[in-house]
Amino acid sequence: NSIAVDDNNELLAVAIASGTAGVNGHIAFFDIAGAAPSFLKNVEVGDLPDSVAFTHNGNKVIVANEGEPASDYVIDPEGSISVINIIDGSPADEADMITFEAFNTMQTELESQGIKFSNPSGQTIKGSVRNYSVAQDLEPEYVAVSQDNQYAYVSLQENNAMAIVDLSDNSVQIKGLGYKNWSQHLIDVSDKDGGLNLATYDLSLIHI
């Protein structure tokens, strides 16, 4: 799903999903110092690793694990973030896992920030009523690292939010991205109308 290269330690990291919802993926590490990449190890991460990035100093690898649900929502893994330490140029055997379980009781507060939860909680799916937690509905998508290597910023694009990880202690905050009024901004809403057609729309406020 994603690759990242670190010139400091001459490492390549490759995010590989399991292909099955509810089964963790892994990061495959390769030594790229020689003429051809040499496989080093696999490190297990969370469900559906969707983005991988090295810190700028090469000391850590950050992984956004999307935890995307199965199409019928019978299985909906929790989204998570993995941090893999690079020690003396070598990846650790295990990742530190950052989960969102601490936010499970905070859905109303998060929604007040404009954070979106779209799972079908309370609906009957395959004969049973199912409810989904905040941790299941948060879906980390893409990783960026601050220039000083102190923070990782992980987009939660389906949720209109950002997870901010303090890499000194792996603590995490979630910030909503707010709203935009598209009646005041030009936007092209279709890729099926034959070209670029920017317009404003008289719509109520929607998530950006």
Short mmCIF file of C-alpha atoms in Angstrom, two decimals:
data_model
loop_
_atom_site.label_atom_id
_atom_site.label_comp_id
_atom_site.label_asym_id
_atom_site.label_seq_id
_atom_site.Cartn_x
_atom_site.Cartn_y
_atom_site.Cartn_z
CA ASN A 1 0.00 0.00 0.00
CA SER A 2 2.87 2.40 0.66
CA ILE A 3 6.65 2.61 0.61
CA ALA A 4 9.17 4.89 2.31
CA VAL A 5 12.95 5.24 1.98
CA ASP A 6 15.38 6.40 4.66
CA ASP A 7 18.74 7.63 3.39
CA ASN A 8 20.18 7.85 6.92
CA ASN A 9 20.21 4.08 7.43
CA GLU A 10 19.66 3.04 3.79
CA LEU A 11 16.40 1.29 4.59
CA LEU A 12 13.26 0.67 2.55
CA ALA A 13 9.94 0.13 4.36
CA VAL A 14 6.99 -1.44 2.54
CA ALA A 15 3.46 -1.47 4.00
CA ILE A 16 1.71 -4.75 3.18
CA ALA A 17 -1.92 -5.48 4.07
CA SER A 18 -3.09 -8.99 4.87
CA GLY A 19 -5.93 -8.76 2.36
CA THR A 20 -8.43 -9.89 5.01
CA ALA A 21 -10.36 -7.50 7.26
CA GLY A 22 -9.50 -8.16 10.90
CA VAL A 23 -6.07 -9.66 10.16
CA ASN A 24 -3.05 -7.46 10.86
CA GLY A 25 -0.64 -6.41 8.15
CA HIS A 26 3.09 -5.82 8.41
CA ILE A 27 5.97 -3.63 7.34
CA ALA A 28 8.63 -5.37 5.29
CA PHE A 29 12.10 -3.86 5.72
CA PHE A 30 14.88 -4.04 3.13
CA ASP A 31 18.52 -2.99 3.24
CA ILE A 32 19.15 -0.86 0.15
CA ALA A 33 22.84 -0.17 0.72
CA GLY A 34 23.92 -2.69 -1.93
CA ALA A 35 23.29 -3.04 -5.64
CA ALA A 36 19.96 -4.77 -4.98
CA PRO A 37 17.56 -4.60 -1.99
CA SER A 38 18.16 -7.26 0.66
CA PHE A 39 15.21 -8.38 2.81
CA LEU A 40 15.73 -7.83 6.55
CA LYS A 41 12.51 -8.62 8.42
CA ASN A 42 8.75 -8.24 8.70
CA VAL A 43 7.31 -6.28 11.62
CA GLU A 44 3.63 -6.80 12.43
CA VAL A 45 1.53 -3.64 12.62
CA GLY A 46 -2.23 -2.99 12.68
CA ASP A 47 -5.03 -3.84 10.30
CA LEU A 48 -4.61 -2.45 6.76
CA PRO A 49 -1.38 -0.42 6.97
CA ASP A 50 -2.14 2.33 4.47
CA SER A 51 0.77 4.75 4.83
CA VAL A 52 4.34 4.44 6.12
CA ALA A 53 6.87 7.21 6.80
CA PHE A 54 10.30 7.53 8.41
CA THR A 55 11.06 10.41 10.73
CA HIS A 56 13.55 12.77 9.10
CA ASN A 57 16.37 11.55 11.34
CA GLY A 58 15.60 7.91 10.53
CA ASN A 59 15.00 6.95 14.17
CA LYS A 60 11.36 5.86 13.83
CA VAL A 61 8.87 4.53 11.32
CA ILE A 62 5.26 5.68 11.62
CA VAL A 63 2.43 3.61 10.13
CA ALA A 64 -1.22 4.57 9.64
CA ASN A 65 -3.35 1.43 9.98
CA GLU A 66 -6.71 2.23 8.40
CA GLY A 67 -8.68 -0.69 9.85
CA GLU A 68 -11.22 -0.44 7.02
CA PRO A 69 -14.40 -2.49 7.57
CA ALA A 70 -15.50 -5.39 5.44
CA SER A 71 -18.05 -4.34 2.81
CA ASP A 72 -20.93 -5.74 4.91
CA TYR A 73 -19.60 -4.25 8.18
CA VAL A 74 -19.73 -7.65 9.90
CA ILE A 75 -16.01 -7.14 10.59
CA ASP A 76 -14.86 -3.60 11.41
CA PRO A 77 -11.30 -3.56 12.83
CA GLU A 78 -10.07 -0.69 14.95
CA GLY A 79 -7.92 1.92 13.28
CA SER A 80 -4.51 2.40 14.87
CA ILE A 81 -1.04 3.91 14.48
CA SER A 82 2.18 1.88 14.77
CA VAL A 83 5.60 3.24 15.72
CA ILE A 84 8.67 1.12 14.94
CA ASN A 85 11.96 2.20 16.47
CA ILE A 86 15.13 2.04 14.39
CA ILE A 87 18.02 1.14 16.69
CA ASP A 88 21.59 1.36 15.41
CA GLY A 89 20.23 1.26 11.88
CA SER A 90 18.09 -1.83 12.45
CA PRO A 91 14.27 -1.98 12.84
CA ALA A 92 12.92 -3.26 16.16
CA ASP A 93 11.26 -6.67 16.08
CA GLU A 94 7.97 -5.30 17.42
CA ALA A 95 5.99 -2.10 16.86
CA ASP A 96 4.59 0.12 19.58
CA MET A 97 0.83 0.30 18.98
CA ILE A 98 -1.21 3.45 19.49
CA THR A 99 -4.95 2.77 19.68
CA PHE A 100 -7.99 5.01 19.98
CA GLU A 101 -9.85 3.07 22.66
CA ALA A 102 -9.48 5.95 25.12
CA PHE A 103 -11.79 8.01 22.87
CA ASN A 104 -14.64 5.49 22.86
CA THR A 105 -16.60 7.46 25.49
CA MET A 106 -15.98 10.81 23.79
CA GLN A 107 -18.02 10.58 20.58
CA THR A 108 -20.36 13.48 21.43
CA GLU A 109 -17.42 15.73 22.32
CA LEU A 110 -15.59 14.79 19.13
CA GLU A 111 -18.68 15.40 16.99
CA SER A 112 -18.88 18.91 18.44
CA GLN A 113 -15.50 19.56 16.75
CA GLY A 114 -16.95 18.54 13.38
CA ILE A 115 -15.59 15.00 13.51
CA LYS A 116 -17.69 12.59 11.47
CA PHE A 117 -18.71 9.05 12.42
CA SER A 118 -20.37 7.23 9.56
CA ASN A 119 -20.62 3.64 10.77
CA PRO A 120 -24.08 2.04 10.76
CA SER A 121 -24.39 1.70 14.55
CA GLY A 122 -27.76 0.45 15.70
CA GLN A 123 -28.63 -1.11 12.36
CA THR A 124 -29.46 -4.76 11.85
CA ILE A 125 -26.73 -6.47 9.83
CA LYS A 126 -27.06 -10.14 8.93
CA GLY A 127 -29.76 -10.67 11.53
CA SER A 128 -28.24 -8.87 14.52
CA VAL A 129 -28.12 -5.29 15.76
CA ARG A 130 -24.53 -4.05 15.66
CA ASN A 131 -22.88 -1.12 17.38
CA TYR A 132 -19.46 0.26 16.56
CA SER A 133 -17.00 2.14 18.73
CA VAL A 134 -15.15 5.38 18.04
CA ALA A 135 -11.94 3.34 17.74
CA GLN A 136 -13.51 1.17 15.04
CA ASP A 137 -14.73 4.17 13.06
CA LEU A 138 -11.51 6.22 13.13
CA GLU A 139 -9.53 5.28 10.02
CA PRO A 140 -5.93 6.60 9.82
CA GLU A 141 -4.96 7.27 6.23
CA TYR A 142 -1.75 9.23 5.69
CA VAL A 143 1.33 10.12 7.78
CA ALA A 144 3.41 13.31 7.81
CA VAL A 145 6.21 14.05 10.29
CA SER A 146 7.14 17.48 11.64
CA GLN A 147 10.56 18.77 10.61
CA ASP A 148 11.82 18.56 14.21
CA ASN A 149 10.72 14.87 14.42
CA GLN A 150 8.61 15.61 17.49
CA TYR A 151 5.15 15.02 16.03
CA ALA A 152 3.46 12.74 13.54
CA TYR A 153 0.33 14.07 11.88
CA VAL A 154 -2.02 11.34 10.68
CA SER A 155 -5.06 12.20 8.59
CA LEU A 156 -8.39 10.61 9.50
CA GLN A 157 -9.95 11.55 6.19
CA GLU A 158 -13.23 9.66 6.50
CA ASN A 159 -13.71 11.36 9.86
CA ASN A 160 -12.82 14.96 8.89
CA ALA A 161 -10.10 14.91 11.56
CA MET A 162 -6.38 14.72 12.30
CA ALA A 163 -4.55 12.55 14.86
CA ILE A 164 -1.49 14.23 16.34
CA VAL A 165 1.08 11.88 17.92
CA ASP A 166 3.75 13.17 20.31
CA LEU A 167 6.63 10.89 19.36
CA SER A 168 8.41 11.46 22.68
CA ASP A 169 5.80 9.38 24.52
CA ASN A 170 3.40 8.17 21.77
CA SER A 171 0.49 10.10 23.29
CA VAL A 172 -2.21 11.06 20.80
CA GLN A 173 -4.72 13.88 20.34
CA ILE A 174 -7.58 14.09 17.83
CA LYS A 175 -8.54 17.42 16.28
CA GLY A 176 -11.56 18.05 14.07
CA LEU A 177 -10.98 19.90 10.80
CA GLY A 178 -14.16 21.97 10.99
CA TYR A 179 -16.49 22.95 8.19
CA LYS A 180 -16.43 24.83 4.90
CA ASN A 181 -19.38 26.63 3.30
CA TRP A 182 -19.27 25.65 -0.36
CA SER A 183 -21.69 28.43 -1.30
CA GLN A 184 -18.71 30.78 -0.84
CA HIS A 185 -15.98 28.73 -2.55
CA LEU A 186 -15.55 27.46 -6.11
CA ILE A 187 -15.47 23.69 -6.46
CA ASP A 188 -15.67 21.12 -9.25
CA VAL A 189 -17.81 18.32 -7.86
CA SER A 190 -17.71 15.87 -10.78
CA ASP A 191 -15.09 14.05 -12.84
CA LYS A 192 -17.74 12.85 -15.31
CA ASP A 193 -18.88 16.12 -16.91
CA GLY A 194 -16.21 16.51 -19.57
CA GLY A 195 -13.78 18.94 -18.00
CA LEU A 196 -13.10 21.56 -15.37
CA ASN A 197 -16.34 23.21 -14.23
CA LEU A 198 -15.83 25.32 -11.13
CA ALA A 199 -18.95 26.65 -9.46
CA THR A 200 -20.47 27.58 -6.13
CA TYR A 201 -23.38 25.62 -4.72
CA ASP A 202 -26.17 26.68 -2.45
CA LEU A 203 -25.61 23.91 0.06
CA SER A 204 -25.74 23.72 3.82
CA LEU A 205 -22.40 23.39 5.57
CA ILE A 206 -20.70 20.10 4.77
CA HIS A 207 -17.50 18.45 5.95
CA ILE A 208 -14.35 19.42 4.09
#
